[in-house]
CSV table of C-alpha atoms and ligand atoms in Angstrom, one decimal:
chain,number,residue,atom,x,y,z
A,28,UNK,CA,-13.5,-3.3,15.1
A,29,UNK,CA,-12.1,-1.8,12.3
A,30,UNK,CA,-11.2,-3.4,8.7
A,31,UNK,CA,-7.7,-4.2,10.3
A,32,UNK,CA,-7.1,-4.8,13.3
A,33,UNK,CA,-3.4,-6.0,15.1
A,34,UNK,CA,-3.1,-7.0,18.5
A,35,UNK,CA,1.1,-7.6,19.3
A,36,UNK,CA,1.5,-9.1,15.9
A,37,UNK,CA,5.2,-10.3,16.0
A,38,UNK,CA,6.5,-12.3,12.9
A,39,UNK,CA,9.8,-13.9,12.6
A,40,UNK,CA,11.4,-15.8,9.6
A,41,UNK,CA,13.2,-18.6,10.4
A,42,UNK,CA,15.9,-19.6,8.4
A,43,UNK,CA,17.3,-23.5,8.7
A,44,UNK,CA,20.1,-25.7,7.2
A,45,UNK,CA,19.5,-28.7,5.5
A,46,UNK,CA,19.0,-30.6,8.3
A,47,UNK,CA,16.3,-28.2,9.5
A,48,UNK,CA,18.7,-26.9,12.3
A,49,UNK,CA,17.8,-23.0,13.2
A,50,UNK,CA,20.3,-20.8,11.5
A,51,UNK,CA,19.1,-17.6,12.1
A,52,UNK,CA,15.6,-16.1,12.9
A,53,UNK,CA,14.7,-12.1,12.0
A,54,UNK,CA,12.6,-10.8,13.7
A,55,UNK,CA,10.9,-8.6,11.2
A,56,UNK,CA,7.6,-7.1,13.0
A,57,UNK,CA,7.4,-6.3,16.8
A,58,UNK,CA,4.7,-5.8,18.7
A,59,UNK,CA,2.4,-4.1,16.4
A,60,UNK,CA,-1.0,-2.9,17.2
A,61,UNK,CA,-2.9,-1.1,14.6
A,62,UNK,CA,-6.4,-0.1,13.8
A,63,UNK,CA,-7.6,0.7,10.1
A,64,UNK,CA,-10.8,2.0,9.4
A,65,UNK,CA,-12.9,1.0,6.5
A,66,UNK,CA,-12.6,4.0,4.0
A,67,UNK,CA,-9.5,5.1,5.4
A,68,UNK,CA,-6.5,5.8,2.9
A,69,UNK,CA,-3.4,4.5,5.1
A,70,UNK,CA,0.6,4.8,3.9
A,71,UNK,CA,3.1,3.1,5.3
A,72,UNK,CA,6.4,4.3,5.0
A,73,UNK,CA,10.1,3.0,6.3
A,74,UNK,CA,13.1,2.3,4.8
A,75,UNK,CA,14.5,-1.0,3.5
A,76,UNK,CA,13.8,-4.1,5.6
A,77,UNK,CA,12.0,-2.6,8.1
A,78,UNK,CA,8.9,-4.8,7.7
A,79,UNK,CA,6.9,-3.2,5.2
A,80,UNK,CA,6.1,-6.0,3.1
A,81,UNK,CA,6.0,-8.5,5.9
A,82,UNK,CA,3.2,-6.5,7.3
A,83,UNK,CA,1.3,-6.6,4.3
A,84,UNK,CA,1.2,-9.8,3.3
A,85,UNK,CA,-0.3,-10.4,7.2
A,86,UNK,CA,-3.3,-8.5,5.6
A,87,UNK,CA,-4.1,-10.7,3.1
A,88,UNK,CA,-2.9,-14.1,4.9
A,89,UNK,CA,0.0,-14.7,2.8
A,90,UNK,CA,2.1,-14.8,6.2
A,91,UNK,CA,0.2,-15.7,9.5
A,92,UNK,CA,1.6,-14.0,12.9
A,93,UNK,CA,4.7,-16.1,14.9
A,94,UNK,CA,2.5,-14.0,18.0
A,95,UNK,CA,-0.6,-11.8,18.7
A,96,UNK,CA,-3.3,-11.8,16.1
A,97,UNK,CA,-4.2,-9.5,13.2
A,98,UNK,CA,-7.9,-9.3,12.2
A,99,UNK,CA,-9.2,-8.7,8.7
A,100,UNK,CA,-12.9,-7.4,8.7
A,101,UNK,CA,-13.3,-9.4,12.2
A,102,UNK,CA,-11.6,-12.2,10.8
A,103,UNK,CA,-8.5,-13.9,12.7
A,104,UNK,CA,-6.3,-15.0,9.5
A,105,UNK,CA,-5.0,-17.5,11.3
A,106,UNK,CA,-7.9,-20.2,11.0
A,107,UNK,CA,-7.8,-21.5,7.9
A,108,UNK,CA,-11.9,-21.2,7.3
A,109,UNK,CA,-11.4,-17.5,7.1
A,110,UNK,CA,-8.1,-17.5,4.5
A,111,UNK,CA,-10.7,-17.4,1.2
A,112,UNK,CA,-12.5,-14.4,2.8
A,113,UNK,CA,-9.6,-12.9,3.4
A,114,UNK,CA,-8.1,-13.0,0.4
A,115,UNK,CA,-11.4,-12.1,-1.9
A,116,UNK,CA,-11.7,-8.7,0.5
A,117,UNK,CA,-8.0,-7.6,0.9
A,118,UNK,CA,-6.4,-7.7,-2.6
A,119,UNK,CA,-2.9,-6.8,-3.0
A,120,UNK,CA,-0.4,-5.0,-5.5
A,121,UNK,CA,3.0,-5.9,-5.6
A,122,UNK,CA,6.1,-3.9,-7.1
A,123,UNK,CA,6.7,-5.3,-10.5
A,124,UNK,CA,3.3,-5.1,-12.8
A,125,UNK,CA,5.3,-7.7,-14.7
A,126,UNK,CA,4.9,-10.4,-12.4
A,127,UNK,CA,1.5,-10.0,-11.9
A,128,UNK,CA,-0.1,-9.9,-15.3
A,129,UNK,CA,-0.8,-13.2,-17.0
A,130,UNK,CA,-3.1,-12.7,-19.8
A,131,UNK,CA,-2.6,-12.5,-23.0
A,132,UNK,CA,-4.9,-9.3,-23.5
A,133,UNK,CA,-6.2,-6.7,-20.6
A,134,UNK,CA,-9.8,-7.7,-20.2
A,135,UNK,CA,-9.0,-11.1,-19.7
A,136,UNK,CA,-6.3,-10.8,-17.2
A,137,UNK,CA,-8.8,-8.8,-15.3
A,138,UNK,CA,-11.6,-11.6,-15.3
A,139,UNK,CA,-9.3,-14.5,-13.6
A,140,UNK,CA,-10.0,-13.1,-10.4
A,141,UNK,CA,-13.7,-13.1,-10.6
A,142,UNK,CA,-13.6,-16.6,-12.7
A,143,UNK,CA,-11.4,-18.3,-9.8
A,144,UNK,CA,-14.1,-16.7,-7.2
A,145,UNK,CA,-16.6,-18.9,-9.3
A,146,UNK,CA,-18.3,-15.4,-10.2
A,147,UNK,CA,-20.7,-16.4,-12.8
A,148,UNK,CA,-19.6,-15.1,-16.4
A,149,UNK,CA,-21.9,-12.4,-17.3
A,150,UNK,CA,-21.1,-10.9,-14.1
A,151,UNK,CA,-17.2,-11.4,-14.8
A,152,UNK,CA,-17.6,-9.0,-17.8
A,153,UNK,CA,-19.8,-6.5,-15.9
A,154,UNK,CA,-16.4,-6.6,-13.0
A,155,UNK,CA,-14.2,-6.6,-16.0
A,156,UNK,CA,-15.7,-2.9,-17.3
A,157,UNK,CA,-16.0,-1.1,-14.4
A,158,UNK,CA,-13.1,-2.0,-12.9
A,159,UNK,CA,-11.0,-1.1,-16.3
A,160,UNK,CA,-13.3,2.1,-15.8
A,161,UNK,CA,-12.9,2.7,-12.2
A,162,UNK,CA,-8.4,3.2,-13.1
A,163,UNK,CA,-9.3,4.5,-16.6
A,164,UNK,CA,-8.2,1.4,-18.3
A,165,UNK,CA,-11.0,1.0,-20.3
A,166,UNK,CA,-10.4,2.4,-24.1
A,167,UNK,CA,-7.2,-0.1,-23.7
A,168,UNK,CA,-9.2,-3.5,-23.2
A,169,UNK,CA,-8.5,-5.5,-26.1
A,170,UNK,CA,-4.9,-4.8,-25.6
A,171,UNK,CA,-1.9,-6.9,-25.3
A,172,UNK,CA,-0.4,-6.3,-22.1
A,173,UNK,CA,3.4,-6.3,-22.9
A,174,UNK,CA,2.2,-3.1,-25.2
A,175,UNK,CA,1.7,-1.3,-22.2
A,176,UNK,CA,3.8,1.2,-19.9
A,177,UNK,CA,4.5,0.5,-16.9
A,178,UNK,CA,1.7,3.0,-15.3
A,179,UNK,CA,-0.9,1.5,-17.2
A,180,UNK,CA,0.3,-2.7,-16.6
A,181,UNK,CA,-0.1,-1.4,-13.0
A,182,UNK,CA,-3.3,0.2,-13.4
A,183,UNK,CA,-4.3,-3.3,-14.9
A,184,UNK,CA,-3.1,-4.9,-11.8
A,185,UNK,CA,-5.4,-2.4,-9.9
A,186,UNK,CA,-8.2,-4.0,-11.9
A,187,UNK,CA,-7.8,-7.4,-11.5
A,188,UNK,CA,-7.7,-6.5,-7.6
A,189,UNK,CA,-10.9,-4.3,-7.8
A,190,UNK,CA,-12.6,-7.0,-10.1
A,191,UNK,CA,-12.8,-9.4,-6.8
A,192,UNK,CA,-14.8,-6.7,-5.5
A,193,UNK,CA,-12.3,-6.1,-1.8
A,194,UNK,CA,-12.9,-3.9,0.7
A,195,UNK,CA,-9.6,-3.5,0.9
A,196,UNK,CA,-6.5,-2.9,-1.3
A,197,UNK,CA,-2.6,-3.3,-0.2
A,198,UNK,CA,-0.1,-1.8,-2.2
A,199,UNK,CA,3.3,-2.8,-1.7
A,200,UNK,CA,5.5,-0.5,-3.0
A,201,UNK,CA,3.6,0.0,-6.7
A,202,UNK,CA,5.4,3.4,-7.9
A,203,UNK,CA,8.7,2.0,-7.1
A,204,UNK,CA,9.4,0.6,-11.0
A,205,UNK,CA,7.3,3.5,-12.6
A,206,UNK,CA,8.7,7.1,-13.8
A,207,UNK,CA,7.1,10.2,-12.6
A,208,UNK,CA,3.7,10.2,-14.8
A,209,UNK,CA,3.4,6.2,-14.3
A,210,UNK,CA,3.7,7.0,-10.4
A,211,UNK,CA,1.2,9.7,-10.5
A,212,UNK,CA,-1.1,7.8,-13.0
A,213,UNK,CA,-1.4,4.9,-10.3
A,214,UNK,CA,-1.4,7.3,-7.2
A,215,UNK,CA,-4.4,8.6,-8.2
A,216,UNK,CA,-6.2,6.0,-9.7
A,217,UNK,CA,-5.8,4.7,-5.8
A,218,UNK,CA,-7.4,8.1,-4.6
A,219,UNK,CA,-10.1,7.6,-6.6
A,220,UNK,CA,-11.1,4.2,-5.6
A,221,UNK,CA,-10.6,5.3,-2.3
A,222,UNK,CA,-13.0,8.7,-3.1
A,223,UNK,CA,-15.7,7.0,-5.1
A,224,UNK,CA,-15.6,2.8,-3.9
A,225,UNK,CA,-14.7,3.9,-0.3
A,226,UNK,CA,-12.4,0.9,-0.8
A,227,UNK,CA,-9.6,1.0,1.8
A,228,UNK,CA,-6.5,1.7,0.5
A,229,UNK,CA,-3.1,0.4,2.3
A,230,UNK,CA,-0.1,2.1,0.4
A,231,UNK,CA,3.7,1.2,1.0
A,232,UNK,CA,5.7,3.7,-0.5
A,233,UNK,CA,9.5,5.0,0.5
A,234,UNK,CA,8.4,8.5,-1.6
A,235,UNK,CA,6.9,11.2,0.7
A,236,UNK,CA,4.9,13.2,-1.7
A,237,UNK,CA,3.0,10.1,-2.4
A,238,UNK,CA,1.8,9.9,1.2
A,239,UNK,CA,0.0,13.7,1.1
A,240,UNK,CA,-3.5,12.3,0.2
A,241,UNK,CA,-3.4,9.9,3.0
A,242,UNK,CA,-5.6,10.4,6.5
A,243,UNK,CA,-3.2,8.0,8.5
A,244,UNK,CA,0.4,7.3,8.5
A,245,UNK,CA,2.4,4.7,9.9
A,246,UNK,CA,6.4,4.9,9.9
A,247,UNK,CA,8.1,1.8,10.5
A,248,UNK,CA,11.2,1.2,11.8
A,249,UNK,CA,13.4,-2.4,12.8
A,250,UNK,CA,9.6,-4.5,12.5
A,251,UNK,CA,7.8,-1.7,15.0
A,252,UNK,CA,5.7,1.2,14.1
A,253,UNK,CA,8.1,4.5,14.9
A,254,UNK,CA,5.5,6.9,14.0
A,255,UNK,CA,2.0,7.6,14.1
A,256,UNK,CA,-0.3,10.6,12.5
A,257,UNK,CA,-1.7,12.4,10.0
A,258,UNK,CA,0.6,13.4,6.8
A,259,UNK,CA,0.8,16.8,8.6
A,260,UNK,CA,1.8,15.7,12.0
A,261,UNK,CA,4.2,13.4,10.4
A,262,UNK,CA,6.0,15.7,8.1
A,263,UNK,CA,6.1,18.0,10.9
A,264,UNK,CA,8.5,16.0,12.9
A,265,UNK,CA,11.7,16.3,10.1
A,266,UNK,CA,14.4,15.5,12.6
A,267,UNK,CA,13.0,12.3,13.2
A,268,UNK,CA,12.5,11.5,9.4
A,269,UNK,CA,15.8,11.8,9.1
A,270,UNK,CA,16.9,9.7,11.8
A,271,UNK,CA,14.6,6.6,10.6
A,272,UNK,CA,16.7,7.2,7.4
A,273,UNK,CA,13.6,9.1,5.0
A,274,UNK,CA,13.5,11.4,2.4
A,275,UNK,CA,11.4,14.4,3.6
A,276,UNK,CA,10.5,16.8,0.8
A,277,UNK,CA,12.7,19.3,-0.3
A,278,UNK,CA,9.6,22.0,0.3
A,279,UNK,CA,8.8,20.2,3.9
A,280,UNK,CA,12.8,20.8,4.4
A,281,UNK,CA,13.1,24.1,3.4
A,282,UNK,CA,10.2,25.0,5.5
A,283,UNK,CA,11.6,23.3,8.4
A,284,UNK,CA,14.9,25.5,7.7
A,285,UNK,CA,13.0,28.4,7.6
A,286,UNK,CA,11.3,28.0,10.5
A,287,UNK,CA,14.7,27.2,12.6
A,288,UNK,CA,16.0,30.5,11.0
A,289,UNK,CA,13.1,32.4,12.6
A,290,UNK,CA,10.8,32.7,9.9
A,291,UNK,CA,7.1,32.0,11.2
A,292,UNK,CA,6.0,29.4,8.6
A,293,UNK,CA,3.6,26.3,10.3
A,294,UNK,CA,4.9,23.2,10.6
A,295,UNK,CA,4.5,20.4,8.4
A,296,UNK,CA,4.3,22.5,5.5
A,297,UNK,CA,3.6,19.5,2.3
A,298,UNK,CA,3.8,21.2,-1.2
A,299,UNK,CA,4.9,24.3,-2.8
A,300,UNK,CA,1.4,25.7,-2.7
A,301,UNK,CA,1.3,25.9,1.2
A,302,UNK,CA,4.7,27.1,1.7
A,303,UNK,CA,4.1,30.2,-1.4
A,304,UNK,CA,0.5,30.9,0.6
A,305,UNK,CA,2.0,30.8,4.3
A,306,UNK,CA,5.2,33.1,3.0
A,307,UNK,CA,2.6,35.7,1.3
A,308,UNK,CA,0.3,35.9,4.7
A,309,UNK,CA,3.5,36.7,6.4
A,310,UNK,CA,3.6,40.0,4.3
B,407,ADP,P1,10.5,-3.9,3.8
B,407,ADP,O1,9.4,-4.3,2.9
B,407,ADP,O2,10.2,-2.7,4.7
B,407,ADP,O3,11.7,-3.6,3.0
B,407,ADP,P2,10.6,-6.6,4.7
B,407,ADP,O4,9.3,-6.9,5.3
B,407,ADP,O5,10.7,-7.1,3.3
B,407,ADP,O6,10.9,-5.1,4.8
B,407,ADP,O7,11.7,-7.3,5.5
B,407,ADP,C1,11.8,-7.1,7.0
B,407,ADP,C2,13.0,-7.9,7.5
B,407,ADP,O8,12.7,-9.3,7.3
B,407,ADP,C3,14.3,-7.6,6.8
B,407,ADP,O9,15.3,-7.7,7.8
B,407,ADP,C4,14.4,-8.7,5.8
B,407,ADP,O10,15.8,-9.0,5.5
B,407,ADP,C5,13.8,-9.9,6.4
B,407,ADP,N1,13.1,-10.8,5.5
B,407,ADP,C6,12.2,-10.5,4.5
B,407,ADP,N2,11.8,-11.5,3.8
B,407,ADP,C7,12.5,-12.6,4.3
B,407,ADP,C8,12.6,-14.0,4.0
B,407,ADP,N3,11.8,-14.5,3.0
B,407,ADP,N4,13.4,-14.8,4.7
B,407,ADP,C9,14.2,-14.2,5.7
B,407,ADP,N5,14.2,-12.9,6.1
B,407,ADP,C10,13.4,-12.1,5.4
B,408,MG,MG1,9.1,-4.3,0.8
């Protein structure tokens, strides 16, 4: 078994009056069965409210399935013996870096993971360095957070995760505040975890380019996965992008037009580099 596994994980929310009467229930993920391998780097892409986030915070037990069962490293979350496992090996990064810094300077808000783990405190400040290291955080420890951009606050938040030493890393959406050197700051501070650690990385992004690096790709659509492949197959299949509603590169659509006007580019053509190489071998 893989690092995650789903078997028909369904999860609705539920939302009651005051007297605890059913209002309303969503039904936000649908059947999904999904297999992640440890080392893989996964995206996850879909538009607005089509279960995204939902589906993450399954991974690390912050929701537990209404049916089916996800596994996390062989564990069910659902039974409660497993939930501080779970949570020590599949850390997660949420949207606003704001939110989830709490120290007053960088190298401590990195240690309070380890220190709540009950990791002994010689060992905490070993975590702290290399994982300030490992998302080249390092020269910026004695530093007040709120002096930070926002590339760097997330990059910190990275940290903190790595510091708990997961397998695993969700990130829900963590670009989605930043500009464009923030976004590629963190996007490749994920790589490398992912390169060097072999840590698992989950990413949850509605921007295409950021999904190139990935080896799997999952495309979600109304709580169920739409689409399934690598970057290449995915980007491949534009009509369909569009119809879930997602923005598909302007090189992947110009490609895409080329092709339907006859020219012989391959499909799923990702950045300007492989469209300029595939136009020159046509002449
Ligand atoms: P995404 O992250 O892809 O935008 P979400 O997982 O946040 O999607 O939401 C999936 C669906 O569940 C949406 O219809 C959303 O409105 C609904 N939803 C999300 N959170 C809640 C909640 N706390 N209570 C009720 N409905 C929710
Ligand atoms: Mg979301």
């Amino acid at each position: 078994m893989g690092i995650i596994k789903t078997k028909n994980l369904a999860f609705e929310y539920i939302r009651r009056d005051e007297e605890g009467n059913v209002e309303g229930i969503t039904r936000a993920l649908d059947d999904i069965n999904l297999d992640v391998e440890q080392g893989d780097f996964v995206a996850i892409l879909g538009h607005n409210g089509s279960g995204k986030s939902t589906l993450a915070k399954h991974i690390n037990a912050i929701l537990y399935p209404t049916e089916g069962t996800i596994w996390v490293d062989g564990k069910d979350t659902a039974e409660d013996e497993n939930l501080w496992d779970i949570r020590q090996e599949a850390g997660m990064v949420f949207q606003n870096p704001d939110n989830q810094i709490i120290g007053q300077v960088v190298e401590e808000d990195v240690g309070f993971g380890p220190e709540n783990l009950g990791v002994p405190a010689k060992e905490i400040w070993e975590r702290v360095e290399e994982s300030l290291k490992a998302v080249g955080m390092y020269e910026f420890r004695k530093y007040s957070p709120n002096k930070l951009s926002g590339g760097q606050k997330q990059r910190v938040s990275i940290a903190g995760v790595i510091a708990m030493h997961p397998k695993c890393i969700i990130l829900d959406e963590p670009t989605a505040m930043l500009d464009p050197s923030g976004r590629r700051e963190v996007i490749r501070a994920a790589r490398a975890l992912n390169d060097v650690e072999e840590i698992t990385i989950i990413l949850i992004t509605h921007y295409m380019e950021e999904i190139i690096h990935a080896n799997k790709v999952f495309v979600m659509d109304k709580g169920k996965v739409a689409m399934e492949g690598t970057p290449g197959e995915i980007f491949s299949r534009v009509e369909e992008l569009k119809e879930l509603r997602l923005d598909v590169p302007q090189v992947t659509l110009l490609a895409h037009e080329l092709q339907k006007s006859g020219v012989a580019v391959p499909d799923g053509i990702l950045t300007c580099e492989e469209l300029v190489e595939a136009l020159k071998a046509l002449h």
